[in-house]
PDB file of C-alpha atoms in Angstrom:
ATOM      1  CA  MET K 137     155.147  87.852  44.323  1.00  0.00           C
ATOM      2  CA  THR K 138     156.558  84.881  42.715  1.00  0.00           C
ATOM      3  CA  SER K 139     155.739  83.544  46.355  1.00  0.00           C
ATOM      4  CA  LEU K 140     152.009  84.497  46.462  1.00  0.00           C
ATOM      5  CA  THR K 141     149.562  82.624  44.476  1.00  0.00           C
ATOM      6  CA  ARG K 142     146.403  83.797  42.902  1.00  0.00           C
ATOM      7  CA  ALA K 143     144.092  81.912  45.914  1.00  0.00           C
ATOM      8  CA  ASP K 144     146.632  83.430  48.725  1.00  0.00           C
ATOM      9  CA  VAL K 145     145.858  86.919  47.365  1.00  0.00           C
ATOM     10  CA  ALA K 146     141.982  86.213  46.598  1.00  0.00           C
ATOM     11  CA  ALA K 147     141.759  85.132  50.558  1.00  0.00           C
ATOM     12  CA  MET K 148     142.375  88.645  51.255  1.00  0.00           C
ATOM     13  CA  ILE K 149     140.360  90.598  48.896  1.00  0.00           C
ATOM     14  CA  ASP K 150     137.044  92.753  49.480  1.00  0.00           C
ATOM     15  CA  HIS K 151     135.618  92.894  45.824  1.00  0.00           C
ATOM     16  CA  THR K 152     134.324  96.274  45.757  1.00  0.00           C
ATOM     17  CA  LEU K 153     131.769  98.351  43.802  1.00  0.00           C
ATOM     18  CA  LEU K 154     131.019 101.476  45.878  1.00  0.00           C
ATOM     19  CA  ALA K 155     130.476 103.915  43.406  1.00  0.00           C
ATOM     20  CA  PRO K 156     127.273 105.992  43.738  1.00  0.00           C
ATOM     21  CA  GLU K 157     126.012 104.994  40.617  1.00  0.00           C
ATOM     22  CA  ALA K 158     126.555 101.467  41.008  1.00  0.00           C
ATOM     23  CA  THR K 159     122.651  99.851  40.127  1.00  0.00           C
ATOM     24  CA  PRO K 160     121.132  96.786  42.144  1.00  0.00           C
ATOM     25  CA  ASP K 161     122.190  94.841  38.860  1.00  0.00           C
ATOM     26  CA  GLN K 162     125.290  95.616  39.128  1.00  0.00           C
ATOM     27  CA  VAL K 163     125.598  94.315  42.910  1.00  0.00           C
ATOM     28  CA  ASN K 164     124.616  91.268  41.867  1.00  0.00           C
ATOM     29  CA  ASP K 165     126.971  90.824  39.336  1.00  0.00           C
ATOM     30  CA  LEU K 166     129.718  92.099  41.621  1.00  0.00           C
ATOM     31  CA  ILE K 167     128.723  88.984  43.673  1.00  0.00           C
ATOM     32  CA  ALA K 168     128.621  86.601  40.825  1.00  0.00           C
ATOM     33  CA  GLU K 169     132.513  87.939  39.663  1.00  0.00           C
ATOM     34  CA  ALA K 170     133.059  87.049  43.823  1.00  0.00           C
ATOM     35  CA  ARG K 171     131.904  84.113  44.033  1.00  0.00           C
ATOM     36  CA  GLU K 172     133.424  83.226  40.723  1.00  0.00           C
ATOM     37  CA  LEU K 173     136.829  84.901  41.509  1.00  0.00           C
ATOM     38  CA  GLY K 174     137.313  83.143  45.335  1.00  0.00           C
ATOM     39  CA  VAL K 175     137.610  86.132  47.310  1.00  0.00           C
ATOM     40  CA  TYR K 176     137.251  86.866  50.593  1.00  0.00           C
ATOM     41  CA  ALA K 177     134.088  89.440  50.669  1.00  0.00           C
ATOM     42  CA  ILE K 178     132.057  92.011  49.098  1.00  0.00           C
ATOM     43  CA  CYS K 179     131.950  95.596  50.330  1.00  0.00           C
ATOM     44  CA  VAL K 180     128.561  97.552  49.176  1.00  0.00           C
ATOM     45  CA  SER K 181     127.121 100.955  49.992  1.00  0.00           C
ATOM     46  CA  PRO K 182     124.714 100.523  52.709  1.00  0.00           C
ATOM     47  CA  SER K 183     121.980 101.307  50.899  1.00  0.00           C
ATOM     48  CA  MET K 184     122.495  98.377  48.533  1.00  0.00           C
ATOM     49  CA  LEU K 185     121.769  95.725  51.929  1.00  0.00           C
ATOM     50  CA  PRO K 186     120.613  93.518  52.260  1.00  0.00           C
ATOM     51  CA  VAL K 187     122.524  90.946  49.463  1.00  0.00           C
ATOM     52  CA  ARG K 188     122.288  87.623  49.632  1.00  0.00           C
ATOM     53  CA  ALA K 189     125.812  86.532  49.029  1.00  0.00           C
ATOM     54  CA  PRO K 190     125.881  83.030  50.174  1.00  0.00           C
ATOM     55  CA  GLY K 191     129.850  82.246  50.593  1.00  0.00           C
ATOM     56  CA  LEU K 192     130.861  85.340  50.684  1.00  0.00           C
ATOM     57  CA  VAL K 193     131.503  87.964  53.883  1.00  0.00           C
ATOM     58  CA  VAL K 194     129.815  91.171  53.556  1.00  0.00           C
ATOM     59  CA  ALA K 195     130.886  94.491  54.460  1.00  0.00           C
ATOM     60  CA  THR K 196     129.867  98.144  54.085  1.00  0.00           C
ATOM     61  CA  VAL K 197     131.052 101.479  54.533  1.00  0.00           C
ATOM     62  CA  ALA K 198     129.763 103.849  57.598  1.00  0.00           C
ATOM     63  CA  GLY K 199     130.099 107.919  57.531  1.00  0.00           C
ATOM     64  CA  PHE K 200     131.575 107.744  53.683  1.00  0.00           C
ATOM     65  CA  PRO K 201     133.625 109.122  51.651  1.00  0.00           C
ATOM     66  CA  SER K 202     133.812 111.923  53.715  1.00  0.00           C
ATOM     67  CA  GLY K 203     134.030 110.814  57.525  1.00  0.00           C
ATOM     68  CA  LYS K 204     131.869 114.511  57.758  1.00  0.00           C
ATOM     69  CA  HIS K 205     129.193 112.995  59.788  1.00  0.00           C
ATOM     70  CA  HIS K 206     128.626 112.719  63.105  1.00  0.00           C
ATOM     71  CA  SER K 207     129.821 109.647  64.881  1.00  0.00           C
ATOM     72  CA  LEU K 208     126.369 109.482  65.996  1.00  0.00           C
ATOM     73  CA  ILE K 209     125.351 108.943  62.488  1.00  0.00           C
ATOM     74  CA  LYS K 210     127.959 106.518  61.587  1.00  0.00           C
ATOM     75  CA  GLY K 211     127.187 104.567  64.467  1.00  0.00           C
ATOM     76  CA  ALA K 212     123.142 104.469  64.070  1.00  0.00           C
ATOM     77  CA  GLU K 213     124.486 103.474  59.900  1.00  0.00           C
ATOM     78  CA  ALA K 214     126.915 101.113  61.438  1.00  0.00           C
ATOM     79  CA  ARG K 215     124.117  99.614  63.382  1.00  0.00           C
ATOM     80  CA  LEU K 216     121.771  99.216  60.458  1.00  0.00           C
ATOM     81  CA  ALA K 217     124.196  97.771  57.784  1.00  0.00           C
ATOM     82  CA  VAL K 218     124.624  94.771  60.292  1.00  0.00           C
ATOM     83  CA  ASP K 219     121.660  94.888  61.246  1.00  0.00           C
ATOM     84  CA  SER K 220     120.716  94.453  57.275  1.00  0.00           C
ATOM     85  CA  GLY K 221     123.481  91.549  57.049  1.00  0.00           C
ATOM     86  CA  ALA K 222     126.712  93.213  56.596  1.00  0.00           C
ATOM     87  CA  ALA K 223     129.691  90.889  58.990  1.00  0.00           C
ATOM     88  CA  GLU K 224     132.397  93.828  58.641  1.00  0.00           C
ATOM     89  CA  VAL K 225     131.903  97.991  58.506  1.00  0.00           C
ATOM     90  CA  ASP K 226     134.937 100.037  57.142  1.00  0.00           C
ATOM     91  CA  MET K 227     134.535 103.365  58.763  1.00  0.00           C
ATOM     92  CA  VAL K 228     136.088 106.847  57.744  1.00  0.00           C
ATOM     93  CA  ILE K 229     137.212 109.180  60.332  1.00  0.00           C
ATOM     94  CA  ASP K 230     136.562 112.753  60.835  1.00  0.00           C
ATOM     95  CA  VAL K 231     139.798 113.263  58.506  1.00  0.00           C
ATOM     96  CA  GLY K 232     140.169 116.604  59.809  1.00  0.00           C
ATOM     97  CA  ALA K 233     140.257 115.797  62.823  1.00  0.00           C
ATOM     98  CA  ALA K 234     142.900 113.880  62.082  1.00  0.00           C
ATOM     99  CA  VAL K 235     145.453 116.598  60.254  1.00  0.00           C
ATOM    100  CA  ALA K 236     144.261 119.127  63.460  1.00  0.00           C
ATOM    101  CA  GLY K 237     146.295 116.352  65.526  1.00  0.00           C
ATOM    102  CA  ASP K 238     143.179 115.931  68.006  1.00  0.00           C
ATOM    103  CA  PHE K 239     143.076 112.284  68.221  1.00  0.00           C
ATOM    104  CA  ALA K 240     140.623 112.382  70.988  1.00  0.00           C
ATOM    105  CA  ALA K 241     138.105 113.284  68.796  1.00  0.00           C
ATOM    106  CA  VAL K 242     138.993 110.607  66.563  1.00  0.00           C
ATOM    107  CA  LEU K 243     139.087 108.225  69.579  1.00  0.00           C
ATOM    108  CA  THR K 244     135.678 109.191  70.189  1.00  0.00           C
ATOM    109  CA  ASP K 245     134.062 109.039  66.835  1.00  0.00           C
ATOM    110  CA  ILE K 246     135.819 105.180  66.462  1.00  0.00           C
ATOM    111  CA  ILE K 247     134.337 103.908  70.060  1.00  0.00           C
ATOM    112  CA  THR K 248     131.167 105.561  69.105  1.00  0.00           C
ATOM    113  CA  VAL K 249     130.668 103.128  65.885  1.00  0.00           C
ATOM    114  CA  ARG K 250     132.839 100.700  67.809  1.00  0.00           C
ATOM    115  CA  GLU K 251     130.345 100.413  70.260  1.00  0.00           C
ATOM    116  CA  ALA K 252     127.534 100.932  67.547  1.00  0.00           C
ATOM    117  CA  VAL K 253     128.109  97.328  66.341  1.00  0.00           C
ATOM    118  CA  GLU K 254     129.108  95.900  69.961  1.00  0.00           C
ATOM    119  CA  ASP K 255     131.098  92.192  68.537  1.00  0.00           C
ATOM    120  CA  ARG K 256     128.814  91.692  66.174  1.00  0.00           C
ATOM    121  CA  ALA K 257     130.830  92.697  63.014  1.00  0.00           C
ATOM    122  CA  VAL K 258     134.995  93.381  62.266  1.00  0.00           C
ATOM    123  CA  LEU K 259     135.532  97.110  62.394  1.00  0.00           C
ATOM    124  CA  LYS K 260     137.754  98.346  60.156  1.00  0.00           C
ATOM    125  CA  VAL K 261     138.621 102.059  60.241  1.00  0.00           C
ATOM    126  CA  ILE K 262     139.539 104.320  57.102  1.00  0.00           C
ATOM    127  CA  ILE K 263     142.220 106.872  57.778  1.00  0.00           C
ATOM    128  CA  GLU K 264     142.815 108.715  54.213  1.00  0.00           C
ATOM    129  CA  SER K 265     146.406 108.267  54.269  1.00  0.00           C
ATOM    130  CA  ALA K 266     147.518 109.829  51.322  1.00  0.00           C
ATOM    131  CA  ALA K 267     145.997 113.145  53.266  1.00  0.00           C
ATOM    132  CA  LEU K 268     148.010 112.810  56.587  1.00  0.00           C
ATOM    133  CA  THR K 269     151.167 113.305  57.912  1.00  0.00           C
ATOM    134  CA  ASP K 270     153.419 109.856  58.872  1.00  0.00           C
ATOM    135  CA  GLU K 271     152.822 111.788  62.439  1.00  0.00           C
ATOM    136  CA  ALA K 272     149.030 112.230  61.757  1.00  0.00           C
ATOM    137  CA  ILE K 273     148.643 107.853  60.306  1.00  0.00           C
ATOM    138  CA  VAL K 274     151.052 107.129  63.310  1.00  0.00           C
ATOM    139  CA  GLY K 275     147.918 108.829  65.943  1.00  0.00           C
ATOM    140  CA  ALA K 276     145.295 108.028  64.043  1.00  0.00           C
ATOM    141  CA  CYS K 277     146.482 103.729  63.662  1.00  0.00           C
ATOM    142  CA  ARG K 278     146.807 104.602  67.697  1.00  0.00           C
ATOM    143  CA  ALA K 279     143.558 105.614  68.686  1.00  0.00           C
ATOM    144  CA  ALA K 280     141.976 102.637  66.132  1.00  0.00           C
ATOM    145  CA  GLU K 281     143.459 100.657  68.106  1.00  0.00           C
ATOM    146  CA  LYS K 282     142.736 101.986  71.569  1.00  0.00           C
ATOM    147  CA  ALA K 283     138.999 102.101  70.547  1.00  0.00           C
ATOM    148  CA  GLY K 284     138.944  98.450  70.013  1.00  0.00           C
ATOM    149  CA  ALA K 285     138.878  98.353  66.183  1.00  0.00           C
ATOM    150  CA  ASP K 286     140.299  95.155  64.015  1.00  0.00           C
ATOM    151  CA  PHE K 287     141.506  96.951  60.962  1.00  0.00           C
ATOM    152  CA  VAL K 288     143.263 100.010  60.182  1.00  0.00           C
ATOM    153  CA  LYS K 289     142.554 100.670  56.221  1.00  0.00           C
ATOM    154  CA  THR K 290     144.411 103.060  54.252  1.00  0.00           C
ATOM    155  CA  SER K 291     141.576 105.465  52.223  1.00  0.00           C
ATOM    156  CA  THR K 292     138.577 105.130  50.399  1.00  0.00           C
ATOM    157  CA  GLY K 293     139.275 105.565  47.214  1.00  0.00           C
ATOM    158  CA  PHE K 294     136.968 108.855  46.429  1.00  0.00           C
ATOM    159  CA  HIS K 295     140.175 111.267  47.958  1.00  0.00           C
ATOM    160  CA  PRO K 296     141.792 113.940  45.772  1.00  0.00           C
ATOM    161  CA  ALA K 297     145.275 113.400  47.402  1.00  0.00           C
ATOM    162  CA  GLY K 298     145.067 109.505  46.862  1.00  0.00           C
ATOM    163  CA  GLY K 299     144.572 106.301  47.526  1.00  0.00           C
ATOM    164  CA  ALA K 300     147.122 102.883  49.611  1.00  0.00           C
ATOM    165  CA  SER K 301     150.845 103.670  49.213  1.00  0.00           C
ATOM    166  CA  VAL K 302     153.658 101.052  50.600  1.00  0.00           C
ATOM    167  CA  HIS K 303     155.249 103.581  52.790  1.00  0.00           C
ATOM    168  CA  ALA K 304     151.229 104.227  54.626  1.00  0.00           C
ATOM    169  CA  VAL K 305     150.724 100.365  54.411  1.00  0.00           C
ATOM    170  CA  ARG K 306     154.361  99.809  56.355  1.00  0.00           C
ATOM    171  CA  LEU K 307     154.040 102.964  59.204  1.00  0.00           C
ATOM    172  CA  MET K 308     150.811 101.771  59.165  1.00  0.00           C
ATOM    173  CA  ALA K 309     151.490  98.308  60.187  1.00  0.00           C
ATOM    174  CA  ASP K 310     154.191  98.891  62.054  1.00  0.00           C
ATOM    175  CA  THR K 311     151.820 101.171  64.358  1.00  0.00           C
ATOM    176  CA  VAL K 312     149.823  98.526  65.129  1.00  0.00           C
ATOM    177  CA  GLY K 313     152.881  95.172  65.088  1.00  0.00           C
ATOM    178  CA  GLY K 314     150.563  92.987  64.087  1.00  0.00           C
ATOM    179  CA  ARG K 315     147.411  93.118  66.806  1.00  0.00           C
ATOM    180  CA  LEU K 316     145.331  94.926  64.025  1.00  0.00           C
ATOM    181  CA  GLY K 317     144.964  93.957  60.392  1.00  0.00           C
ATOM    182  CA  VAL K 318     146.174  96.148  57.512  1.00  0.00           C
ATOM    183  CA  LYS K 319     144.136  97.005  54.198  1.00  0.00           C
ATOM    184  CA  ALA K 320     145.307  99.012  51.674  1.00  0.00           C
ATOM    185  CA  SER K 321     142.608  99.906  49.108  1.00  0.00           C
ATOM    186  CA  GLY K 322     142.605 102.870  46.983  1.00  0.00           C
ATOM    187  CA  GLY K 323     144.663 102.629  43.209  1.00  0.00           C
ATOM    188  CA  ILE K 324     145.753  99.088  43.633  1.00  0.00           C
ATOM    189  CA  ARG K 325     144.915  98.300  40.310  1.00  0.00           C
ATOM    190  CA  THR K 326     147.880  95.574  39.332  1.00  0.00           C
ATOM    191  CA  ALA K 327     149.510  92.434  40.585  1.00  0.00           C
ATOM    192  CA  GLN K 328     152.194  94.632  40.958  1.00  0.00           C
ATOM    193  CA  ASP K 329     150.732  96.714  43.153  1.00  0.00           C
ATOM    194  CA  ALA K 330     149.111  94.263  45.927  1.00  0.00           C
ATOM    195  CA  ALA K 331     151.681  92.104  46.360  1.00  0.00           C
ATOM    196  CA  ALA K 332     154.374  95.689  46.826  1.00  0.00           C
ATOM    197  CA  MET K 333     151.246  96.647  49.573  1.00  0.00           C
ATOM    198  CA  ILE K 334     151.239  93.000  51.314  1.00  0.00           C
ATOM    199  CA  GLU K 335     154.648  93.099  51.493  1.00  0.00           C
ATOM    200  CA  ALA K 336     154.466  96.334  53.003  1.00  0.00           C
ATOM    201  CA  GLY K 337     152.274  94.923  55.475  1.00  0.00           C
ATOM    202  CA  ALA K 338     148.477  94.395  54.542  1.00  0.00           C
ATOM    203  CA  THR K 339     146.384  91.306  55.411  1.00  0.00           C
ATOM    204  CA  ARG K 340     143.614  92.845  53.079  1.00  0.00           C
ATOM    205  CA  LEU K 341     143.082  94.255  50.084  1.00  0.00           C
ATOM    206  CA  GLY K 342     140.057  96.537  48.179  1.00  0.00           C
ATOM    207  CA  LEU K 343     139.718  96.629  45.435  1.00  0.00           C
ATOM    208  CA  SER K 344     137.539  97.533  42.341  1.00  0.00           C
ATOM    209  CA  LYS K 345     139.498  95.465  39.755  1.00  0.00           C
ATOM    210  CA  SER K 346     140.265  91.967  41.442  1.00  0.00           C
ATOM    211  CA  ALA K 347     140.398  89.875  38.622  1.00  0.00           C
ATOM    212  CA  VAL K 348     142.999  92.183  36.691  1.00  0.00           C
ATOM    213  CA  VAL K 349     145.160  91.618  40.019  1.00  0.00           C
ATOM    214  CA  LEU K 350     144.600  88.747  40.039  1.00  0.00           C
ATOM    215  CA  ASP K 351     145.677  87.643  36.636  1.00  0.00           C
ATOM    216  CA  GLY K 352     148.969  88.462  37.155  1.00  0.00           C
ATOM    217  CA  PHE K 353     149.481  85.338  40.535  1.00  0.00           C
ATOM    218  CA  PRO K 354     150.435  82.187  38.952  1.00  0.00           C
ATOM    219  CA  ASP K 355     147.802  79.277  40.020  1.00  0.00           C
TER     220      ASP K 355
END
């Protein structure tokens, strides 16, 4: 962890507020804190868009948190979010399709969203890794790559199975082989957690406790 500086890690963070009870004032506080911390992006619910966040990348979610939305609804939600200023979209796959081994359905789901936003936004694909077997993690990551996604992402942070794990991040990173980014999200609350995810291959971190995590890294 000593080789990672505070600035190194901040440049990888999506500072996140996706609580259903989040208010506009809390989003404004998130933006102010993100600017103070020097993080890469903020991630907010699509209903909170548009937001004014100069100097920050604005990310949002689609099909969140269950993934059990029709693909066309996810695509429409993502397109509307991009029209409202989002530069990145984190979509949730149909996790049940991955559990069932129906990776053709997972592929179609992701392609629908990719085509809806075209090349106007970075597309991250949330696979809910804690709910999947290793085989299903690999299958979902391969589908994401084939569909033209830019990142694979571990978790929504809302699933009872849990959030990111070092094992899942390493498996995801090995599967995409540097061709896609890997976002670790869900349950990362300390500098030690973050460092372990980065060492395993994470290239982006989804954090709601960014200040606490960053305080554990040297300047």
